[in-house]
């Protein structure tokens, strides 16, 4: 019963709206410090309230493991395509999308593409 109830609920019922964010000009070291200080696994990258991307704990680890400098700006490693869902997307569909793309964080936007949560 719980699964059927949740499968009909919309993403906006589950998303976090009080997220850690920063401009994409931060370094990998600054991003990792933000995550540690705030106890989160990701930093949403916003530039003048426009969604530019997300950097996760796994991104930082992969960057360093590949020999990347901690002083390198996160913006240099941003993907051109953002994986987002509308806040009115059914939660089960969002979960399938996350599974398909093997991600643990999903950026949520409104009908105008404005960032609303994670």
mmCIF file of N, CA and C in Angstrom:
data_model
loop_
_atom_site.group_PDB
_atom_site.id
_atom_site.type_symbol
_atom_site.label_atom_id
_atom_site.label_comp_id
_atom_site.label_asym_id
_atom_site.label_seq_id
_atom_site.Cartn_x
_atom_site.Cartn_y
_atom_site.Cartn_z
ATOM 1 N N UNK A 1 0.831 -1.188 0.000
ATOM 2 C CA UNK A 1 0.000 0.000 0.000
ATOM 3 C C UNK A 1 0.879 1.257 0.000
ATOM 4 N N UNK A 2 1.931 1.248 0.833
ATOM 5 C CA UNK A 2 2.804 2.419 0.907
ATOM 6 C C UNK A 2 3.422 2.721 -0.454
ATOM 7 N N UNK A 3 3.895 1.674 -1.157
ATOM 8 C CA UNK A 3 4.516 1.894 -2.466
ATOM 9 C C UNK A 3 3.511 2.483 -3.453
ATOM 10 N N UNK A 4 2.293 1.970 -3.449
ATOM 11 C CA UNK A 4 1.276 2.503 -4.362
ATOM 12 C C UNK A 4 0.961 3.960 -4.047
ATOM 13 N N UNK A 5 0.912 4.289 -2.764
ATOM 14 C CA UNK A 5 0.661 5.673 -2.366
ATOM 15 C C UNK A 5 1.809 6.574 -2.816
ATOM 16 N N UNK A 6 3.049 6.145 -2.567
ATOM 17 C CA UNK A 6 4.223 6.948 -2.950
ATOM 18 C C UNK A 6 4.366 7.057 -4.459
ATOM 19 N N UNK A 7 3.984 6.018 -5.179
ATOM 20 C CA UNK A 7 4.146 6.042 -6.630
ATOM 21 C C UNK A 7 3.229 7.076 -7.272
ATOM 22 N N UNK A 8 2.179 7.476 -6.583
ATOM 23 C CA UNK A 8 1.274 8.494 -7.124
ATOM 24 C C UNK A 8 1.637 9.901 -6.655
ATOM 25 N N UNK A 9 2.533 10.000 -5.687
ATOM 26 C CA UNK A 9 2.902 11.307 -5.156
ATOM 27 C C UNK A 9 3.880 12.006 -6.091
ATOM 28 N N UNK A 10 3.860 13.309 -6.033
ATOM 29 C CA UNK A 10 4.730 14.102 -6.900
ATOM 30 C C UNK A 10 6.052 14.403 -6.204
ATOM 31 N N UNK A 11 7.063 14.667 -7.022
ATOM 32 C CA UNK A 11 8.406 14.939 -6.525
ATOM 33 C C UNK A 11 8.401 16.078 -5.505
ATOM 34 N N UNK A 12 7.582 17.086 -5.724
ATOM 35 C CA UNK A 12 7.574 18.231 -4.800
ATOM 36 C C UNK A 12 7.202 17.825 -3.376
ATOM 37 N N UNK A 13 6.593 16.662 -3.202
ATOM 38 C CA UNK A 13 6.262 16.170 -1.865
ATOM 39 C C UNK A 13 7.479 15.587 -1.154
ATOM 40 N N UNK A 14 8.519 15.216 -1.914
ATOM 41 C CA UNK A 14 9.694 14.559 -1.359
ATOM 42 C C UNK A 14 10.961 15.408 -1.406
ATOM 43 N N UNK A 15 11.001 16.388 -2.285
ATOM 44 C CA UNK A 15 12.262 17.104 -2.534
ATOM 45 C C UNK A 15 12.684 17.963 -1.340
ATOM 46 N N UNK A 16 13.987 18.135 -1.242
ATOM 47 C CA UNK A 16 14.552 19.047 -0.249
ATOM 48 C C UNK A 16 14.619 20.425 -0.884
ATOM 49 N N UNK A 17 14.170 21.427 -0.163
ATOM 50 C CA UNK A 17 14.199 22.784 -0.706
ATOM 51 C C UNK A 17 15.283 23.641 -0.047
ATOM 52 N N UNK A 18 15.740 23.241 1.110
ATOM 53 C CA UNK A 18 16.802 23.959 1.803
ATOM 54 C C UNK A 18 18.120 23.256 1.485
ATOM 55 N N UNK A 19 18.651 23.532 0.299
ATOM 56 C CA UNK A 19 19.842 22.832 -0.172
ATOM 57 C C UNK A 19 21.075 23.729 -0.104
ATOM 58 N N UNK A 20 22.211 23.098 -0.091
ATOM 59 C CA UNK A 20 23.486 23.810 -0.098
ATOM 60 C C UNK A 20 23.771 24.243 -1.533
ATOM 61 N N UNK A 21 24.014 25.525 -1.741
ATOM 62 C CA UNK A 21 24.283 26.012 -3.097
ATOM 63 C C UNK A 21 25.456 26.982 -3.095
ATOM 64 N N UNK A 22 26.018 27.158 -4.274
ATOM 65 C CA UNK A 22 27.172 28.026 -4.439
ATOM 66 C C UNK A 22 27.301 28.369 -5.916
ATOM 67 N N UNK A 23 28.029 29.431 -6.238
ATOM 68 C CA UNK A 23 28.318 29.708 -7.649
ATOM 69 C C UNK A 23 29.271 28.639 -8.200
ATOM 70 N N UNK A 24 29.241 28.368 -9.493
ATOM 71 C CA UNK A 24 30.121 27.355 -10.076
ATOM 72 C C UNK A 24 31.592 27.766 -10.106
ATOM 73 N N UNK A 25 31.894 28.954 -9.647
ATOM 74 C CA UNK A 25 33.283 29.414 -9.616
ATOM 75 C C UNK A 25 34.061 28.855 -8.422
ATOM 76 N N UNK A 26 33.395 28.113 -7.527
ATOM 77 C CA UNK A 26 34.097 27.553 -6.374
ATOM 78 C C UNK A 26 35.077 26.476 -6.833
ATOM 79 N N UNK A 27 36.053 26.202 -5.996
ATOM 80 C CA UNK A 27 37.021 25.147 -6.286
ATOM 81 C C UNK A 27 36.503 23.820 -5.732
ATOM 82 N N UNK A 28 37.152 22.742 -6.132
ATOM 83 C CA UNK A 28 36.776 21.433 -5.598
ATOM 84 C C UNK A 28 37.013 21.397 -4.085
ATOM 85 N N UNK A 29 38.051 22.058 -3.620
ATOM 86 C CA UNK A 29 38.315 22.110 -2.182
ATOM 87 C C UNK A 29 37.199 22.854 -1.454
ATOM 88 N N UNK A 30 36.764 23.973 -1.993
ATOM 89 C CA UNK A 30 35.679 24.734 -1.373
ATOM 90 C C UNK A 30 34.368 23.943 -1.384
ATOM 91 N N UNK A 31 34.117 23.227 -2.474
ATOM 92 C CA UNK A 31 32.900 22.403 -2.555
ATOM 93 C C UNK A 31 32.936 21.301 -1.502
ATOM 94 N N UNK A 32 34.089 20.653 -1.368
ATOM 95 C CA UNK A 32 34.181 19.574 -0.379
ATOM 96 C C UNK A 32 34.052 20.128 1.042
ATOM 97 N N UNK A 33 34.600 21.306 1.297
ATOM 98 C CA UNK A 33 34.487 21.928 2.614
ATOM 99 C C UNK A 33 33.029 22.254 2.931
ATOM 100 N N UNK A 34 32.299 22.786 1.935
ATOM 101 C CA UNK A 34 30.869 23.070 2.129
ATOM 102 C C UNK A 34 30.103 21.802 2.495
ATOM 103 N N UNK A 35 30.394 20.706 1.780
ATOM 104 C CA UNK A 35 29.694 19.448 2.050
ATOM 105 C C UNK A 35 29.987 18.940 3.453
ATOM 106 N N UNK A 36 31.251 18.999 3.857
ATOM 107 C CA UNK A 36 31.622 18.549 5.201
ATOM 108 C C UNK A 36 30.979 19.431 6.267
ATOM 109 N N UNK A 37 31.105 20.740 6.099
ATOM 110 C CA UNK A 37 30.567 21.677 7.088
ATOM 111 C C UNK A 37 29.058 21.572 7.241
ATOM 112 N N UNK A 38 28.359 21.317 6.146
ATOM 113 C CA UNK A 38 26.888 21.270 6.190
ATOM 114 C C UNK A 38 26.329 19.855 6.320
ATOM 115 N N UNK A 39 27.211 18.867 6.256
ATOM 116 C CA UNK A 39 26.767 17.478 6.394
ATOM 117 C C UNK A 39 25.903 17.010 5.240
ATOM 118 N N UNK A 40 26.259 17.442 4.021
ATOM 119 C CA UNK A 40 25.495 17.065 2.829
ATOM 120 C C UNK A 40 26.399 16.372 1.820
ATOM 121 N N UNK A 41 25.798 15.761 0.821
ATOM 122 C CA UNK A 41 26.561 15.037 -0.196
ATOM 123 C C UNK A 41 26.645 15.737 -1.531
ATOM 124 N N UNK A 42 26.134 16.974 -1.592
ATOM 125 C CA UNK A 42 26.183 17.690 -2.869
ATOM 126 C C UNK A 42 26.051 19.189 -2.655
ATOM 127 N N UNK A 43 26.508 19.926 -3.671
ATOM 128 C CA UNK A 43 26.355 21.377 -3.699
ATOM 129 C C UNK A 43 25.716 21.724 -5.044
ATOM 130 N N UNK A 44 24.570 22.380 -5.005
ATOM 131 C CA UNK A 44 23.899 22.828 -6.222
ATOM 132 C C UNK A 44 24.590 24.100 -6.692
ATOM 133 N N UNK A 45 24.883 24.160 -7.975
ATOM 134 C CA UNK A 45 25.615 25.294 -8.528
ATOM 135 C C UNK A 45 24.653 26.252 -9.216
ATOM 136 N N UNK A 46 24.529 27.438 -8.625
ATOM 137 C CA UNK A 46 23.633 28.477 -9.136
ATOM 138 C C UNK A 46 24.455 29.716 -9.463
ATOM 139 N N UNK A 47 24.154 30.331 -10.583
ATOM 140 C CA UNK A 47 24.811 31.574 -10.979
ATOM 141 C C UNK A 47 23.724 32.590 -11.287
ATOM 142 N N UNK A 48 23.609 33.606 -10.431
ATOM 143 C CA UNK A 48 22.537 34.609 -10.551
ATOM 144 C C UNK A 48 21.172 33.926 -10.610
ATOM 145 N N UNK A 49 20.969 32.966 -9.704
ATOM 146 C CA UNK A 49 19.721 32.197 -9.573
ATOM 147 C C UNK A 49 19.431 31.280 -10.758
ATOM 148 N N UNK A 50 20.381 31.102 -11.656
ATOM 149 C CA UNK A 50 20.218 30.191 -12.788
ATOM 150 C C UNK A 50 20.965 28.900 -12.463
ATOM 151 N N UNK A 51 20.283 27.773 -12.614
ATOM 152 C CA UNK A 51 20.863 26.467 -12.340
ATOM 153 C C UNK A 51 21.953 26.146 -13.354
ATOM 154 N N UNK A 52 23.153 25.887 -12.851
ATOM 155 C CA UNK A 52 24.298 25.568 -13.730
ATOM 156 C C UNK A 52 24.757 24.132 -13.581
ATOM 157 N N UNK A 53 24.426 23.490 -12.463
ATOM 158 C CA UNK A 53 24.857 22.110 -12.271
ATOM 159 C C UNK A 53 24.821 21.693 -10.823
ATOM 160 N N UNK A 54 25.511 20.595 -10.575
ATOM 161 C CA UNK A 54 25.614 20.053 -9.224
ATOM 162 C C UNK A 54 26.966 19.361 -9.121
ATOM 163 N N UNK A 55 27.587 19.483 -7.975
ATOM 164 C CA UNK A 55 28.816 18.738 -7.697
ATOM 165 C C UNK A 55 28.531 17.887 -6.468
ATOM 166 N N UNK A 56 28.875 16.617 -6.562
ATOM 167 C CA UNK A 56 28.607 15.672 -5.488
ATOM 168 C C UNK A 56 29.913 15.213 -4.850
ATOM 169 N N UNK A 57 29.759 14.567 -3.713
ATOM 170 C CA UNK A 57 30.913 13.986 -3.032
ATOM 171 C C UNK A 57 31.656 13.055 -3.994
ATOM 172 N N UNK A 58 30.901 12.236 -4.727
ATOM 173 C CA UNK A 58 31.527 11.307 -5.678
ATOM 174 C C UNK A 58 32.298 12.049 -6.766
ATOM 175 N N UNK A 59 31.779 13.192 -7.218
ATOM 176 C CA UNK A 59 32.490 13.992 -8.224
ATOM 177 C C UNK A 59 33.840 14.463 -7.695
ATOM 178 N N UNK A 60 33.864 14.903 -6.441
ATOM 179 C CA UNK A 60 35.106 15.384 -5.834
ATOM 180 C C UNK A 60 36.109 14.237 -5.728
ATOM 181 N N UNK A 61 35.653 13.090 -5.248
ATOM 182 C CA UNK A 61 36.536 11.928 -5.105
ATOM 183 C C UNK A 61 37.095 11.506 -6.462
ATOM 184 N N UNK A 62 36.247 11.423 -7.485
ATOM 185 C CA UNK A 62 36.708 11.037 -8.828
ATOM 186 C C UNK A 62 37.703 12.043 -9.376
ATOM 187 N N UNK A 63 37.445 13.323 -9.153
ATOM 188 C CA UNK A 63 38.334 14.375 -9.632
ATOM 189 C C UNK A 63 39.729 14.228 -9.015
ATOM 190 N N UNK A 64 39.779 14.037 -7.713
ATOM 191 C CA UNK A 64 41.057 13.904 -7.019
ATOM 192 C C UNK A 64 41.752 12.597 -7.397
ATOM 193 N N UNK A 65 40.994 11.504 -7.491
ATOM 194 C CA UNK A 65 41.568 10.207 -7.861
ATOM 195 C C UNK A 65 42.190 10.236 -9.261
ATOM 196 N N UNK A 66 41.636 11.084 -10.130
ATOM 197 C CA UNK A 66 42.154 11.210 -11.494
ATOM 198 C C UNK A 66 43.336 12.177 -11.573
ATOM 199 N N UNK A 67 43.774 12.679 -10.415
ATOM 200 C CA UNK A 67 44.916 13.579 -10.389
ATOM 201 C C UNK A 67 44.555 15.044 -10.500
ATOM 202 N N UNK A 68 43.269 15.352 -10.421
ATOM 203 C CA UNK A 68 42.825 16.742 -10.501
ATOM 204 C C UNK A 68 43.255 17.544 -9.288
ATOM 205 N N UNK A 69 43.468 18.803 -9.495
ATOM 206 C CA UNK A 69 43.873 19.702 -8.417
ATOM 207 C C UNK A 69 42.654 20.137 -7.601
ATOM 208 N N UNK A 70 42.824 20.221 -6.311
ATOM 209 C CA UNK A 70 41.724 20.663 -5.449
ATOM 210 C C UNK A 70 41.433 22.151 -5.649
ATOM 211 N N UNK A 71 42.403 22.873 -6.213
ATOM 212 C CA UNK A 71 42.225 24.304 -6.455
ATOM 213 C C UNK A 71 41.563 24.596 -7.809
ATOM 214 N N UNK A 72 41.280 23.539 -8.559
ATOM 215 C CA UNK A 72 40.615 23.718 -9.855
ATOM 216 C C UNK A 72 39.164 24.137 -9.638
ATOM 217 N N UNK A 73 38.669 25.029 -10.477
ATOM 218 C CA UNK A 73 37.284 25.494 -10.391
ATOM 219 C C UNK A 73 36.331 24.386 -10.832
ATOM 220 N N UNK A 74 35.253 24.223 -10.114
ATOM 221 C CA UNK A 74 34.255 23.207 -10.429
ATOM 222 C C UNK A 74 33.665 23.437 -11.817
ATOM 223 N N UNK A 75 33.505 24.701 -12.207
ATOM 224 C CA UNK A 75 32.891 25.028 -13.501
ATOM 225 C C UNK A 75 33.614 24.368 -14.674
ATOM 226 N N UNK A 76 34.901 24.068 -14.521
ATOM 227 C CA UNK A 76 35.665 23.464 -15.619
ATOM 228 C C UNK A 76 35.263 22.023 -15.877
ATOM 229 N N UNK A 77 34.568 21.411 -14.940
ATOM 230 C CA UNK A 77 34.175 20.005 -15.060
ATOM 231 C C UNK A 77 32.665 19.801 -15.212
ATOM 232 N N UNK A 78 31.914 20.884 -15.386
ATOM 233 C CA UNK A 78 30.462 20.761 -15.476
ATOM 234 C C UNK A 78 30.039 20.109 -16.787
ATOM 235 N N UNK A 79 29.034 19.282 -16.690
ATOM 236 C CA UNK A 79 28.440 18.666 -17.874
ATOM 237 C C UNK A 79 27.601 19.694 -18.615
ATOM 238 N N UNK A 80 27.527 19.551 -19.931
ATOM 239 C CA UNK A 80 26.704 20.455 -20.729
ATOM 240 C C UNK A 80 25.219 20.187 -20.545
ATOM 241 N N UNK A 81 24.892 18.955 -20.181
ATOM 242 C CA UNK A 81 23.484 18.577 -20.005
ATOM 243 C C UNK A 81 23.174 18.351 -18.535
ATOM 244 N N UNK A 82 22.093 18.957 -18.077
ATOM 245 C CA UNK A 82 21.642 18.768 -16.703
ATOM 246 C C UNK A 82 20.483 17.774 -16.681
ATOM 247 N N UNK A 83 20.527 16.866 -15.736
ATOM 248 C CA UNK A 83 19.433 15.920 -15.544
ATOM 249 C C UNK A 83 18.472 16.546 -14.538
ATOM 250 N N UNK A 84 17.302 16.943 -15.021
ATOM 251 C CA UNK A 84 16.309 17.591 -14.171
ATOM 252 C C UNK A 84 14.947 16.925 -14.342
ATOM 253 N N UNK A 85 14.088 17.152 -13.370
ATOM 254 C CA UNK A 85 12.684 16.758 -13.487
ATOM 255 C C UNK A 85 11.835 17.927 -13.030
ATOM 256 N N UNK A 86 10.635 17.965 -13.518
ATOM 257 C CA UNK A 86 9.663 18.970 -13.101
ATOM 258 C C UNK A 86 9.142 18.592 -11.723
ATOM 259 N N UNK A 87 8.828 19.583 -10.918
ATOM 260 C CA UNK A 87 8.341 19.330 -9.559
ATOM 261 C C UNK A 87 7.022 18.552 -9.532
ATOM 262 N N UNK A 88 6.302 18.519 -10.643
ATOM 263 C CA UNK A 88 5.043 17.777 -10.713
ATOM 264 C C UNK A 88 5.215 16.353 -11.258
ATOM 265 N N UNK A 89 6.468 15.937 -11.479
ATOM 266 C CA UNK A 89 6.745 14.574 -11.926
ATOM 267 C C UNK A 89 6.359 13.597 -10.828
ATOM 268 N N UNK A 90 5.788 12.477 -11.208
ATOM 269 C CA UNK A 90 5.439 11.426 -10.244
ATOM 270 C C UNK A 90 6.743 10.851 -9.681
ATOM 271 N N UNK A 91 6.782 10.662 -8.373
ATOM 272 C CA UNK A 91 7.994 10.213 -7.685
ATOM 273 C C UNK A 91 8.538 8.908 -8.255
ATOM 274 N N UNK A 92 7.673 7.981 -8.602
ATOM 275 C CA UNK A 92 8.127 6.704 -9.161
ATOM 276 C C UNK A 92 8.857 6.916 -10.490
ATOM 277 N N UNK A 93 8.401 7.868 -11.306
ATOM 278 C CA UNK A 93 9.069 8.164 -12.572
ATOM 279 C C UNK A 93 10.444 8.792 -12.314
ATOM 280 N N UNK A 94 10.531 9.652 -11.321
ATOM 281 C CA UNK A 94 11.815 10.265 -10.962
ATOM 282 C C UNK A 94 12.794 9.195 -10.475
ATOM 283 N N UNK A 95 12.293 8.247 -9.692
ATOM 284 C CA UNK A 95 13.139 7.158 -9.194
ATOM 285 C C UNK A 95 13.672 6.311 -10.348
ATOM 286 N N UNK A 96 12.836 6.048 -11.326
ATOM 287 C CA UNK A 96 13.279 5.293 -12.515
ATOM 288 C C UNK A 96 14.352 6.056 -13.279
ATOM 289 N N UNK A 97 14.183 7.351 -13.401
ATOM 290 C CA UNK A 97 15.161 8.191 -14.091
ATOM 291 C C UNK A 97 16.508 8.154 -13.354
ATOM 292 N N UNK A 98 16.460 8.227 -12.036
ATOM 293 C CA UNK A 98 17.682 8.164 -11.242
ATOM 294 C C UNK A 98 18.364 6.808 -11.412
ATOM 295 N N UNK A 99 17.584 5.757 -11.422
ATOM 296 C CA UNK A 99 18.132 4.416 -11.604
ATOM 297 C C UNK A 99 18.759 4.278 -12.988
ATOM 298 N N UNK A 100 18.070 4.759 -14.003
ATOM 299 C CA UNK A 100 18.548 4.667 -15.387
ATOM 300 C C UNK A 100 19.877 5.391 -15.576
ATOM 301 N N UNK A 101 19.999 6.566 -14.964
ATOM 302 C CA UNK A 101 21.209 7.387 -15.134
ATOM 303 C C UNK A 101 22.241 7.167 -14.025
ATOM 304 N N UNK A 102 21.921 6.265 -13.084
ATOM 305 C CA UNK A 102 22.823 5.915 -11.983
ATOM 306 C C UNK A 102 23.272 7.145 -11.190
ATOM 307 N N UNK A 103 22.289 7.941 -10.769
ATOM 308 C CA UNK A 103 22.567 9.132 -9.960
ATOM 309 C C UNK A 103 21.811 9.044 -8.636
ATOM 310 N N UNK A 104 22.345 9.736 -7.646
ATOM 311 C CA UNK A 104 21.711 9.755 -6.328
ATOM 312 C C UNK A 104 21.029 11.083 -6.036
ATOM 313 N N UNK A 105 21.242 12.058 -6.904
ATOM 314 C CA UNK A 105 20.652 13.386 -6.734
ATOM 315 C C UNK A 105 19.955 13.779 -8.020
ATOM 316 N N UNK A 106 18.812 14.393 -7.893
ATOM 317 C CA UNK A 106 18.047 14.824 -9.053
ATOM 318 C C UNK A 106 17.613 16.268 -8.841
ATOM 319 N N UNK A 107 17.955 17.119 -9.786
ATOM 320 C CA UNK A 107 17.616 18.532 -9.707
ATOM 321 C C UNK A 107 16.153 18.729 -10.106
ATOM 322 N N UNK A 108 15.405 19.442 -9.284
ATOM 323 C CA UNK A 108 13.977 19.645 -9.518
ATOM 324 C C UNK A 108 13.737 21.100 -9.926
ATOM 325 N N UNK A 109 12.996 21.263 -11.015
ATOM 326 C CA UNK A 109 12.691 22.602 -11.535
ATOM 327 C C UNK A 109 11.180 22.763 -11.692
ATOM 328 N N UNK A 110 10.738 24.018 -11.786
ATOM 329 C CA UNK A 110 9.323 24.264 -12.047
ATOM 330 C C UNK A 110 9.078 24.308 -13.559
ATOM 331 N N UNK A 111 7.859 24.639 -13.968
ATOM 332 C CA UNK A 111 7.508 24.628 -15.393
ATOM 333 C C UNK A 111 8.307 25.625 -16.211
ATOM 334 N N UNK A 112 8.883 26.629 -15.550
ATOM 335 C CA UNK A 112 9.695 27.627 -16.231
ATOM 336 C C UNK A 112 11.180 27.308 -16.202
ATOM 337 N N UNK A 113 11.532 26.153 -15.626
ATOM 338 C CA UNK A 113 12.934 25.755 -15.541
ATOM 339 C C UNK A 113 13.689 26.353 -14.374
ATOM 340 N N UNK A 114 12.979 26.966 -13.443
ATOM 341 C CA UNK A 114 13.605 27.572 -12.270
ATOM 342 C C UNK A 114 13.854 26.484 -11.218
ATOM 343 N N UNK A 115 15.064 26.460 -10.680
ATOM 344 C CA UNK A 115 15.436 25.461 -9.680
ATOM 345 C C UNK A 115 14.555 25.580 -8.437
ATOM 346 N N UNK A 116 14.042 24.438 -7.989
ATOM 347 C CA UNK A 116 13.151 24.417 -6.816
ATOM 348 C C UNK A 116 13.666 23.536 -5.675
ATOM 349 N N UNK A 117 14.449 22.519 -6.004
ATOM 350 C CA UNK A 117 14.916 21.645 -4.939
ATOM 351 C C UNK A 117 15.704 20.484 -5.475
ATOM 352 N N UNK A 118 15.957 19.533 -4.581
ATOM 353 C CA UNK A 118 16.790 18.382 -4.883
ATOM 354 C C UNK A 118 16.104 17.126 -4.402
#
